[in-house]
Amino acid sequence: MPSPTGEDERAEGGPDLVTFGQMPARLEAAGLTKLTHQRCRQLAEEDPDWPIPMEQAVKVGRMRLFDWHVLEPYFRNRRLRQGERTDLPKKNDNATNSEE
C-alpha cells in the first residue's frame, strides 16, 4: 500500500492482487509488452498456460483479483504469436493433408 510519504510499502511474501484493469499498467511498469485489459482477460479464459484458473481467482463483487507475483513470470515467458493463425491445423499434420 502507498504510505503517506509516497513510498511503496508491501508485506514481504504477501499477495500483490491486481484486476484485469490494472494489468496493462503493471505490464508497462515491468518493461513488458503492454496488453489491453480485454486481451489479458482473453488470455485468462483461453490460454491453457495461464497460471491462475478463473474459478480460483479471488472474487470481489464483479471483479477477479490475481496475484501479480504469479502472473509476472507468465507474461515474461509467454511466447508472442503476433499474426499467427491459431484456427488452422499445423502443416505437419498429415491426417488433414492426405489426398486420396
PDB file of N, CA and C in Angstrom:
ATOM      1  N   MET A   1       0.836  -1.188   0.000  1.00  0.00           N
ATOM      2  CA  MET A   1       0.000   0.000   0.000  1.00  0.00           C
ATOM      3  C   MET A   1       0.876   1.245   0.000  1.00  0.00           C
ATOM      4  N   PRO A   2       0.453   2.272  -0.703  1.00  0.00           N
ATOM      5  CA  PRO A   2       1.227   3.508  -0.658  1.00  0.00           C
ATOM      6  C   PRO A   2       1.156   4.126   0.740  1.00  0.00           C
ATOM      7  N   SER A   3       2.272   4.641   1.202  1.00  0.00           N
ATOM      8  CA  SER A   3       2.297   5.298   2.510  1.00  0.00           C
ATOM      9  C   SER A   3       2.109   6.795   2.310  1.00  0.00           C
ATOM     10  N   PRO A   4       1.811   7.515   3.374  1.00  0.00           N
ATOM     11  CA  PRO A   4       1.653   8.967   3.248  1.00  0.00           C
ATOM     12  C   PRO A   4       2.920   9.657   2.741  1.00  0.00           C
ATOM     13  N   THR A   5       4.084   9.037   2.923  1.00  0.00           N
ATOM     14  CA  THR A   5       5.331   9.653   2.470  1.00  0.00           C
ATOM     15  C   THR A   5       5.581   9.399   0.991  1.00  0.00           C
ATOM     16  N   GLY A   6       4.704   8.619   0.339  1.00  0.00           N
ATOM     17  CA  GLY A   6       4.859   8.351  -1.077  1.00  0.00           C
ATOM     18  C   GLY A   6       5.659   7.095  -1.365  1.00  0.00           C
ATOM     19  N   GLU A   7       6.119   6.413  -0.321  1.00  0.00           N
ATOM     20  CA  GLU A   7       6.873   5.191  -0.517  1.00  0.00           C
ATOM     21  C   GLU A   7       5.904   4.018  -0.649  1.00  0.00           C
ATOM     22  N   ASP A   8       6.326   3.041  -1.399  1.00  0.00           N
ATOM     23  CA  ASP A   8       5.501   1.863  -1.614  1.00  0.00           C
ATOM     24  C   ASP A   8       5.837   0.833  -0.548  1.00  0.00           C
ATOM     25  N   GLU A   9       4.866   0.535   0.309  1.00  0.00           N
ATOM     26  CA  GLU A   9       5.096  -0.431   1.386  1.00  0.00           C
ATOM     27  C   GLU A   9       4.264  -1.672   1.103  1.00  0.00           C
ATOM     28  N   ARG A  10       4.940  -2.819   1.063  1.00  0.00           N
ATOM     29  CA  ARG A  10       4.240  -4.090   0.887  1.00  0.00           C
ATOM     30  C   ARG A  10       4.803  -5.086   1.866  1.00  0.00           C
ATOM     31  N   ALA A  11       3.951  -5.940   2.369  1.00  0.00           N
ATOM     32  CA  ALA A  11       4.420  -7.012   3.232  1.00  0.00           C
ATOM     33  C   ALA A  11       5.159  -8.026   2.375  1.00  0.00           C
ATOM     34  N   GLU A  12       6.355  -8.390   2.778  1.00  0.00           N
ATOM     35  CA  GLU A  12       7.140  -9.365   2.032  1.00  0.00           C
ATOM     36  C   GLU A  12       6.399 -10.699   2.003  1.00  0.00           C
ATOM     37  N   GLY A  13       6.337 -11.303   0.835  1.00  0.00           N
ATOM     38  CA  GLY A  13       5.728 -12.619   0.711  1.00  0.00           C
ATOM     39  C   GLY A  13       4.222 -12.617   0.573  1.00  0.00           C
ATOM     40  N   GLY A  14       3.576 -11.502   0.798  1.00  0.00           N
ATOM     41  CA  GLY A  14       2.128 -11.440   0.677  1.00  0.00           C
ATOM     42  C   GLY A  14       1.711 -11.290  -0.770  1.00  0.00           C
ATOM     43  N   PRO A  15       0.451 -11.606  -1.075  1.00  0.00           N
ATOM     44  CA  PRO A  15      -0.006 -11.461  -2.460  1.00  0.00           C
ATOM     45  C   PRO A  15      -0.122  -9.990  -2.857  1.00  0.00           C
ATOM     46  N   ASP A  16       0.147  -9.730  -4.108  1.00  0.00           N
ATOM     47  CA  ASP A  16       0.012  -8.397  -4.687  1.00  0.00           C
ATOM     48  C   ASP A  16      -1.126  -8.514  -5.699  1.00  0.00           C
ATOM     49  N   LEU A  17      -2.357  -8.295  -5.251  1.00  0.00           N
ATOM     50  CA  LEU A  17      -3.536  -8.565  -6.070  1.00  0.00           C
ATOM     51  C   LEU A  17      -3.810  -7.450  -7.062  1.00  0.00           C
ATOM     52  N   VAL A  18      -4.089  -7.843  -8.308  1.00  0.00           N
ATOM     53  CA  VAL A  18      -4.408  -6.886  -9.369  1.00  0.00           C
ATOM     54  C   VAL A  18      -5.646  -7.362 -10.113  1.00  0.00           C
ATOM     55  N   THR A  19      -6.354  -6.399 -10.694  1.00  0.00           N
ATOM     56  CA  THR A  19      -7.510  -6.697 -11.535  1.00  0.00           C
ATOM     57  C   THR A  19      -7.063  -6.695 -12.993  1.00  0.00           C
ATOM     58  N   PHE A  20      -7.952  -7.135 -13.877  1.00  0.00           N
ATOM     59  CA  PHE A  20      -7.636  -7.065 -15.301  1.00  0.00           C
ATOM     60  C   PHE A  20      -7.359  -5.621 -15.716  1.00  0.00           C
ATOM     61  N   GLY A  21      -8.104  -4.686 -15.147  1.00  0.00           N
ATOM     62  CA  GLY A  21      -7.935  -3.272 -15.486  1.00  0.00           C
ATOM     63  C   GLY A  21      -6.575  -2.713 -15.085  1.00  0.00           C
ATOM     64  N   GLN A  22      -5.945  -3.283 -14.064  1.00  0.00           N
ATOM     65  CA  GLN A  22      -4.645  -2.813 -13.602  1.00  0.00           C
ATOM     66  C   GLN A  22      -3.484  -3.491 -14.320  1.00  0.00           C
ATOM     67  N   MET A  23      -3.744  -4.597 -14.993  1.00  0.00           N
ATOM     68  CA  MET A  23      -2.666  -5.360 -15.624  1.00  0.00           C
ATOM     69  C   MET A  23      -1.893  -4.587 -16.696  1.00  0.00           C
ATOM     70  N   PRO A  24      -2.539  -3.808 -17.586  1.00  0.00           N
ATOM     71  CA  PRO A  24      -1.752  -3.085 -18.598  1.00  0.00           C
ATOM     72  C   PRO A  24      -0.708  -2.155 -17.987  1.00  0.00           C
ATOM     73  N   ALA A  25      -1.058  -1.437 -16.935  1.00  0.00           N
ATOM     74  CA  ALA A  25      -0.098  -0.530 -16.293  1.00  0.00           C
ATOM     75  C   ALA A  25       1.031  -1.312 -15.633  1.00  0.00           C
ATOM     76  N   ARG A  26       0.708  -2.452 -15.031  1.00  0.00           N
ATOM     77  CA  ARG A  26       1.730  -3.289 -14.402  1.00  0.00           C
ATOM     78  C   ARG A  26       2.694  -3.844 -15.444  1.00  0.00           C
ATOM     79  N   LEU A  27       2.154  -4.259 -16.592  1.00  0.00           N
ATOM     80  CA  LEU A  27       3.000  -4.776 -17.666  1.00  0.00           C
ATOM     81  C   LEU A  27       3.964  -3.702 -18.149  1.00  0.00           C
ATOM     82  N   GLU A  28       3.442  -2.502 -18.339  1.00  0.00           N
ATOM     83  CA  GLU A  28       4.274  -1.398 -18.807  1.00  0.00           C
ATOM     84  C   GLU A  28       5.343  -1.041 -17.772  1.00  0.00           C
ATOM     85  N   ALA A  29       4.976  -1.013 -16.500  1.00  0.00           N
ATOM     86  CA  ALA A  29       5.932  -0.687 -15.441  1.00  0.00           C
ATOM     87  C   ALA A  29       7.037  -1.747 -15.330  1.00  0.00           C
ATOM     88  N   ALA A  30       6.700  -2.991 -15.676  1.00  0.00           N
ATOM     89  CA  ALA A  30       7.684  -4.079 -15.615  1.00  0.00           C
ATOM     90  C   ALA A  30       8.529  -4.154 -16.878  1.00  0.00           C
ATOM     91  N   GLY A  31       8.266  -3.268 -17.844  1.00  0.00           N
ATOM     92  CA  GLY A  31       9.034  -3.257 -19.083  1.00  0.00           C
ATOM     93  C   GLY A  31       8.615  -4.354 -20.052  1.00  0.00           C
ATOM     94  N   LEU A  32       7.395  -4.855 -19.896  1.00  0.00           N
ATOM     95  CA  LEU A  32       6.886  -5.915 -20.765  1.00  0.00           C
ATOM     96  C   LEU A  32       5.955  -5.329 -21.813  1.00  0.00           C
ATOM     97  N   THR A  33       5.622  -6.139 -22.807  1.00  0.00           N
ATOM     98  CA  THR A  33       4.695  -5.701 -23.843  1.00  0.00           C
ATOM     99  C   THR A  33       3.353  -5.369 -23.211  1.00  0.00           C
ATOM    100  N   LYS A  34       2.868  -4.163 -23.456  1.00  0.00           N
ATOM    101  CA  LYS A  34       1.604  -3.733 -22.877  1.00  0.00           C
ATOM    102  C   LYS A  34       0.453  -4.357 -23.648  1.00  0.00           C
ATOM    103  N   LEU A  35      -0.462  -4.970 -22.919  1.00  0.00           N
ATOM    104  CA  LEU A  35      -1.673  -5.547 -23.498  1.00  0.00           C
ATOM    105  C   LEU A  35      -2.872  -4.800 -22.944  1.00  0.00           C
ATOM    106  N   THR A  36      -3.977  -4.858 -23.652  1.00  0.00           N
ATOM    107  CA  THR A  36      -5.207  -4.255 -23.129  1.00  0.00           C
ATOM    108  C   THR A  36      -5.780  -5.163 -22.049  1.00  0.00           C
ATOM    109  N   HIS A  37      -6.654  -4.604 -21.222  1.00  0.00           N
ATOM    110  CA  HIS A  37      -7.276  -5.437 -20.194  1.00  0.00           C
ATOM    111  C   HIS A  37      -8.162  -6.510 -20.832  1.00  0.00           C
ATOM    112  N   GLN A  38      -8.712  -6.211 -22.018  1.00  0.00           N
ATOM    113  CA  GLN A  38      -9.521  -7.214 -22.710  1.00  0.00           C
ATOM    114  C   GLN A  38      -8.667  -8.407 -23.146  1.00  0.00           C
ATOM    115  N   ARG A  39      -7.444  -8.127 -23.624  1.00  0.00           N
ATOM    116  CA  ARG A  39      -6.553  -9.206 -24.051  1.00  0.00           C
ATOM    117  C   ARG A  39      -6.095 -10.032 -22.851  1.00  0.00           C
ATOM    118  N   CYS A  40      -5.854  -9.372 -21.727  1.00  0.00           N
ATOM    119  CA  CYS A  40      -5.475 -10.096 -20.507  1.00  0.00           C
ATOM    120  C   CYS A  40      -6.594 -11.046 -20.089  1.00  0.00           C
ATOM    121  N   ARG A  41      -7.826 -10.564 -20.167  1.00  0.00           N
ATOM    122  CA  ARG A  41      -8.960 -11.425 -19.807  1.00  0.00           C
ATOM    123  C   ARG A  41      -9.088 -12.580 -20.797  1.00  0.00           C
ATOM    124  N   GLN A  42      -8.876 -12.304 -22.074  1.00  0.00           N
ATOM    125  CA  GLN A  42      -8.941 -13.353 -23.082  1.00  0.00           C
ATOM    126  C   GLN A  42      -7.887 -14.429 -22.812  1.00  0.00           C
ATOM    127  N   LEU A  43      -6.683 -14.013 -22.464  1.00  0.00           N
ATOM    128  CA  LEU A  43      -5.636 -14.978 -22.134  1.00  0.00           C
ATOM    129  C   LEU A  43      -6.040 -15.813 -20.924  1.00  0.00           C
ATOM    130  N   ALA A  44      -6.621 -15.173 -19.917  1.00  0.00           N
ATOM    131  CA  ALA A  44      -7.040 -15.890 -18.710  1.00  0.00           C
ATOM    132  C   ALA A  44      -8.097 -16.943 -19.034  1.00  0.00           C
ATOM    133  N   GLU A  45      -8.954 -16.646 -19.978  1.00  0.00           N
ATOM    134  CA  GLU A  45     -10.033 -17.573 -20.320  1.00  0.00           C
ATOM    135  C   GLU A  45      -9.608 -18.652 -21.306  1.00  0.00           C
ATOM    136  N   GLU A  46      -8.650 -18.350 -22.207  1.00  0.00           N
ATOM    137  CA  GLU A  46      -8.363 -19.265 -23.302  1.00  0.00           C
ATOM    138  C   GLU A  46      -6.977 -19.909 -23.278  1.00  0.00           C
ATOM    139  N   ASP A  47      -5.999 -19.277 -22.637  1.00  0.00           N
ATOM    140  CA  ASP A  47      -4.635 -19.811 -22.677  1.00  0.00           C
ATOM    141  C   ASP A  47      -4.476 -20.913 -21.627  1.00  0.00           C
ATOM    142  N   PRO A  48      -4.163 -22.139 -22.050  1.00  0.00           N
ATOM    143  CA  PRO A  48      -4.000 -23.219 -21.075  1.00  0.00           C
ATOM    144  C   PRO A  48      -2.800 -23.006 -20.149  1.00  0.00           C
ATOM    145  N   ASP A  49      -1.866 -22.128 -20.525  1.00  0.00           N
ATOM    146  CA  ASP A  49      -0.696 -21.851 -19.690  1.00  0.00           C
ATOM    147  C   ASP A  49      -0.943 -20.765 -18.639  1.00  0.00           C
ATOM    148  N   TRP A  50      -2.131 -20.140 -18.662  1.00  0.00           N
ATOM    149  CA  TRP A  50      -2.451 -19.100 -17.677  1.00  0.00           C
ATOM    150  C   TRP A  50      -2.317 -19.716 -16.285  1.00  0.00           C
ATOM    151  N   PRO A  51      -1.529 -19.103 -15.396  1.00  0.00           N
ATOM    152  CA  PRO A  51      -1.185 -19.762 -14.135  1.00  0.00           C
ATOM    153  C   PRO A  51      -2.289 -19.849 -13.079  1.00  0.00           C
ATOM    154  N   ILE A  52      -3.282 -18.986 -13.151  1.00  0.00           N
ATOM    155  CA  ILE A  52      -4.332 -18.985 -12.128  1.00  0.00           C
ATOM    156  C   ILE A  52      -5.680 -19.169 -12.826  1.00  0.00           C
ATOM    157  N   PRO A  53      -6.302 -20.338 -12.693  1.00  0.00           N
ATOM    158  CA  PRO A  53      -7.604 -20.543 -13.337  1.00  0.00           C
ATOM    159  C   PRO A  53      -8.633 -19.515 -12.863  1.00  0.00           C
ATOM    160  N   MET A  54      -9.510 -19.126 -13.771  1.00  0.00           N
ATOM    161  CA  MET A  54     -10.519 -18.104 -13.459  1.00  0.00           C
ATOM    162  C   MET A  54     -11.341 -18.480 -12.228  1.00  0.00           C
ATOM    163  N   GLU A  55     -11.667 -19.751 -12.098  1.00  0.00           N
ATOM    164  CA  GLU A  55     -12.512 -20.159 -10.962  1.00  0.00           C
ATOM    165  C   GLU A  55     -11.745 -20.120  -9.636  1.00  0.00           C
ATOM    166  N   GLN A  56     -10.426 -20.026  -9.680  1.00  0.00           N
ATOM    167  CA  GLN A  56      -9.627 -19.943  -8.455  1.00  0.00           C
ATOM    168  C   GLN A  56      -9.215 -18.512  -8.119  1.00  0.00           C
ATOM    169  N   ALA A  57      -9.526 -17.564  -8.988  1.00  0.00           N
ATOM    170  CA  ALA A  57      -9.189 -16.159  -8.725  1.00  0.00           C
ATOM    171  C   ALA A  57     -10.078 -15.632  -7.596  1.00  0.00           C
ATOM    172  N   VAL A  58      -9.541 -14.703  -6.833  1.00  0.00           N
ATOM    173  CA  VAL A  58     -10.303 -14.074  -5.756  1.00  0.00           C
ATOM    174  C   VAL A  58     -11.375 -13.200  -6.382  1.00  0.00           C
ATOM    175  N   LYS A  59     -12.628 -13.363  -5.932  1.00  0.00           N
ATOM    176  CA  LYS A  59     -13.720 -12.538  -6.450  1.00  0.00           C
ATOM    177  C   LYS A  59     -14.112 -11.506  -5.410  1.00  0.00           C
ATOM    178  N   VAL A  60     -14.186 -10.261  -5.858  1.00  0.00           N
ATOM    179  CA  VAL A  60     -14.674  -9.173  -5.027  1.00  0.00           C
ATOM    180  C   VAL A  60     -15.731  -8.468  -5.850  1.00  0.00           C
ATOM    181  N   GLY A  61     -16.977  -8.679  -5.519  1.00  0.00           N
ATOM    182  CA  GLY A  61     -18.066  -8.146  -6.341  1.00  0.00           C
ATOM    183  C   GLY A  61     -18.003  -8.790  -7.719  1.00  0.00           C
ATOM    184  N   ARG A  62     -17.896  -7.980  -8.753  1.00  0.00           N
ATOM    185  CA  ARG A  62     -17.801  -8.494 -10.123  1.00  0.00           C
ATOM    186  C   ARG A  62     -16.361  -8.600 -10.604  1.00  0.00           C
ATOM    187  N   MET A  63     -15.421  -8.202  -9.765  1.00  0.00           N
ATOM    188  CA  MET A  63     -14.010  -8.219 -10.163  1.00  0.00           C
ATOM    189  C   MET A  63     -13.346  -9.526  -9.757  1.00  0.00           C
ATOM    190  N   ARG A  64     -12.342  -9.883 -10.533  1.00  0.00           N
ATOM    191  CA  ARG A  64     -11.486 -11.014 -10.178  1.00  0.00           C
ATOM    192  C   ARG A  64     -10.093 -10.454  -9.914  1.00  0.00           C
ATOM    193  N   LEU A  65      -9.483 -10.937  -8.852  1.00  0.00           N
ATOM    194  CA  LEU A  65      -8.159 -10.470  -8.459  1.00  0.00           C
ATOM    195  C   LEU A  65      -7.153 -11.599  -8.623  1.00  0.00           C
ATOM    196  N   PHE A  66      -5.980 -11.251  -9.167  1.00  0.00           N
ATOM    197  CA  PHE A  66      -4.923 -12.211  -9.420  1.00  0.00           C
ATOM    198  C   PHE A  66      -3.647 -11.734  -8.748  1.00  0.00           C
ATOM    199  N   ASP A  67      -2.847 -12.666  -8.267  1.00  0.00           N
ATOM    200  CA  ASP A  67      -1.575 -12.333  -7.628  1.00  0.00           C
ATOM    201  C   ASP A  67      -0.550 -11.985  -8.706  1.00  0.00           C
ATOM    202  N   TRP A  68      -0.066 -10.753  -8.684  1.00  0.00           N
ATOM    203  CA  TRP A  68       0.882 -10.285  -9.693  1.00  0.00           C
ATOM    204  C   TRP A  68       2.193 -11.062  -9.627  1.00  0.00           C
ATOM    205  N   HIS A  69       2.580 -11.521  -8.427  1.00  0.00           N
ATOM    206  CA  HIS A  69       3.825 -12.290  -8.291  1.00  0.00           C
ATOM    207  C   HIS A  69       3.757 -13.600  -9.074  1.00  0.00           C
ATOM    208  N   VAL A  70       2.571 -14.122  -9.286  1.00  0.00           N
ATOM    209  CA  VAL A  70       2.383 -15.348 -10.061  1.00  0.00           C
ATOM    210  C   VAL A  70       2.252 -15.016 -11.553  1.00  0.00           C
ATOM    211  N   LEU A  71       1.590 -13.903 -11.863  1.00  0.00           N
ATOM    212  CA  LEU A  71       1.340 -13.543 -13.265  1.00  0.00           C
ATOM    213  C   LEU A  71       2.572 -12.983 -13.983  1.00  0.00           C
ATOM    214  N   GLU A  72       3.401 -12.235 -13.283  1.00  0.00           N
ATOM    215  CA  GLU A  72       4.534 -11.586 -13.965  1.00  0.00           C
ATOM    216  C   GLU A  72       5.446 -12.597 -14.670  1.00  0.00           C
ATOM    217  N   PRO A  73       5.833 -13.717 -14.037  1.00  0.00           N
ATOM    218  CA  PRO A  73       6.659 -14.699 -14.772  1.00  0.00           C
ATOM    219  C   PRO A  73       5.937 -15.264 -15.999  1.00  0.00           C
ATOM    220  N   TYR A  74       4.619 -15.410 -15.921  1.00  0.00           N
ATOM    221  CA  TYR A  74       3.852 -15.885 -17.082  1.00  0.00           C
ATOM    222  C   TYR A  74       4.016 -14.910 -18.245  1.00  0.00           C
ATOM    223  N   PHE A  75       3.837 -13.623 -17.975  1.00  0.00           N
ATOM    224  CA  PHE A  75       3.954 -12.628 -19.039  1.00  0.00           C
ATOM    225  C   PHE A  75       5.393 -12.524 -19.549  1.00  0.00           C
ATOM    226  N   ARG A  76       6.372 -12.671 -18.687  1.00  0.00           N
ATOM    227  CA  ARG A  76       7.777 -12.612 -19.110  1.00  0.00           C
ATOM    228  C   ARG A  76       8.139 -13.770 -20.040  1.00  0.00           C
ATOM    229  N   ASN A  77       7.588 -14.940 -19.790  1.00  0.00           N
ATOM    230  CA  ASN A  77       7.948 -16.135 -20.538  1.00  0.00           C
ATOM    231  C   ASN A  77       6.960 -16.496 -21.644  1.00  0.00           C
ATOM    232  N   ARG A  78       5.912 -15.697 -21.800  1.00  0.00           N
ATOM    233  CA  ARG A  78       4.882 -16.017 -22.790  1.00  0.00           C
ATOM    234  C   ARG A  78       5.429 -15.861 -24.199  1.00  0.00           C
ATOM    235  N   ARG A  79       5.152 -16.847 -25.038  1.00  0.00           N
ATOM    236  CA  ARG A  79       5.580 -16.797 -26.439  1.00  0.00           C
ATOM    237  C   ARG A  79       4.595 -15.924 -27.220  1.00  0.00           C
ATOM    238  N   LEU A  80       5.113 -14.884 -27.858  1.00  0.00           N
ATOM    239  CA  LEU A  80       4.263 -13.997 -28.646  1.00  0.00           C
ATOM    240  C   LEU A  80       3.988 -14.639 -29.995  1.00  0.00           C
ATOM    241  N   ARG A  81       2.735 -14.574 -30.432  1.00  0.00           N
ATOM    242  CA  ARG A  81       2.352 -15.170 -31.711  1.00  0.00           C
ATOM    243  C   ARG A  81       1.604 -14.135 -32.550  1.00  0.00           C
ATOM    244  N   GLN A  82       2.189 -12.990 -32.731  1.00  0.00           N
ATOM    245  CA  GLN A  82       1.523 -11.908 -33.447  1.00  0.00           C
ATOM    246  C   GLN A  82       1.275 -12.306 -34.894  1.00  0.00           C
ATOM    247  N   GLY A  83       0.039 -12.249 -35.299  1.00  0.00           N
ATOM    248  CA  GLY A  83      -0.335 -12.530 -36.679  1.00  0.00           C
ATOM    249  C   GLY A  83      -0.387 -14.006 -37.021  1.00  0.00           C
ATOM    250  N   GLU A  84      -0.073 -14.878 -36.095  1.00  0.00           N
ATOM    251  CA  GLU A  84      -0.075 -16.311 -36.371  1.00  0.00           C
ATOM    252  C   GLU A  84      -1.498 -16.844 -36.257  1.00  0.00           C
ATOM    253  N   ARG A  85      -1.918 -17.570 -37.266  1.00  0.00           N
ATOM    254  CA  ARG A  85      -3.258 -18.154 -37.245  1.00  0.00           C
ATOM    255  C   ARG A  85      -3.275 -19.325 -36.278  1.00  0.00           C
ATOM    256  N   THR A  86      -4.226 -19.323 -35.384  1.00  0.00           N
ATOM    257  CA  THR A  86      -4.340 -20.424 -34.435  1.00  0.00           C
ATOM    258  C   THR A  86      -5.543 -21.307 -34.742  1.00  0.00           C
ATOM    259  N   ASP A  87      -6.321 -20.930 -35.753  1.00  0.00           N
ATOM    260  CA  ASP A  87      -7.526 -21.695 -36.068  1.00  0.00           C
ATOM    261  C   ASP A  87      -7.282 -22.743 -37.153  1.00  0.00           C
ATOM    262  N   LEU A  88      -6.089 -22.770 -37.752  1.00  0.00           N
ATOM    263  CA  LEU A  88      -5.774 -23.726 -38.799  1.00  0.00           C
ATOM    264  C   LEU A  88      -4.897 -24.845 -38.245  1.00  0.00           C
ATOM    265  N   PRO A  89      -5.045 -26.056 -38.772  1.00  0.00           N
ATOM    266  CA  PRO A  89      -4.161 -27.130 -38.318  1.00  0.00           C
ATOM    267  C   PRO A  89      -2.727 -26.873 -38.779  1.00  0.00           C
ATOM    268  N   LYS A  90      -1.780 -27.402 -38.054  1.00  0.00           N
ATOM    269  CA  LYS A  90      -0.372 -27.224 -38.409  1.00  0.00           C
ATOM    270  C   LYS A  90      -0.069 -27.981 -39.695  1.00  0.00           C
ATOM    271  N   LYS A  91       0.896 -27.488 -40.488  1.00  0.00           N
ATOM    272  CA  LYS A  91       1.242 -28.109 -41.769  1.00  0.00           C
ATOM    273  C   LYS A  91       1.840 -29.495 -41.587  1.00  0.00           C
ATOM    274  N   ASN A  92       2.363 -29.796 -40.410  1.00  0.00           N
ATOM    275  CA  ASN A  92       2.970 -31.106 -40.137  1.00  0.00           C
ATOM    276  C   ASN A  92       1.911 -32.189 -39.987  1.00  0.00           C
ATOM    277  N   ASP A  93       0.657 -31.796 -39.814  1.00  0.00           N
ATOM    278  CA  ASP A  93      -0.419 -32.741 -39.571  1.00  0.00           C
ATOM    279  C   ASP A  93      -0.799 -33.451 -40.865  1.00  0.00           C
ATOM    280  N   ASN A  94      -0.315 -34.684 -41.079  1.00  0.00           N
ATOM    281  CA  ASN A  94      -0.566 -35.437 -42.302  1.00  0.00           C
ATOM    282  C   ASN A  94      -2.007 -35.903 -42.413  1.00  0.00           C
ATOM    283  N   ALA A  95      -2.698 -36.033 -41.301  1.00  0.00           N
ATOM    284  CA  ALA A  95      -4.061 -36.533 -41.320  1.00  0.00           C
ATOM    285  C   ALA A  95      -4.995 -35.565 -42.063  1.00  0.00           C
ATOM    286  N   THR A  96      -4.761 -34.284 -41.950  1.00  0.00           N
ATOM    287  CA  THR A  96      -5.644 -33.315 -42.596  1.00  0.00           C
ATOM    288  C   THR A  96      -5.211 -33.009 -44.014  1.00  0.00           C
ATOM    289  N   ASN A  97      -3.969 -33.328 -44.374  1.00  0.00           N
ATOM    290  CA  ASN A  97      -3.460 -33.003 -45.693  1.00  0.00           C
ATOM    291  C   ASN A  97      -3.393 -34.200 -46.627  1.00  0.00           C
ATOM    292  N   SER A  98      -3.943 -35.327 -46.222  1.00  0.00           N
ATOM    293  CA  SER A  98      -3.863 -36.521 -47.078  1.00  0.00           C
ATOM    294  C   SER A  98      -4.805 -36.389 -48.254  1.00  0.00           C
ATOM    295  N   GLU A  99      -4.272 -36.631 -49.442  1.00  0.00           N
ATOM    296  CA  GLU A  99      -5.075 -36.571 -50.665  1.00  0.00           C
ATOM    297  C   GLU A  99      -5.176 -37.976 -51.227  1.00  0.00           C
ATOM    298  N   GLU A 100      -6.376 -38.448 -51.455  1.00  0.00           N
ATOM    299  CA  GLU A 100      -6.564 -39.809 -51.972  1.00  0.00           C
ATOM    300  C   GLU A 100      -7.339 -39.775 -53.251  1.00  0.00           C
TER     301      GLU A 100
END
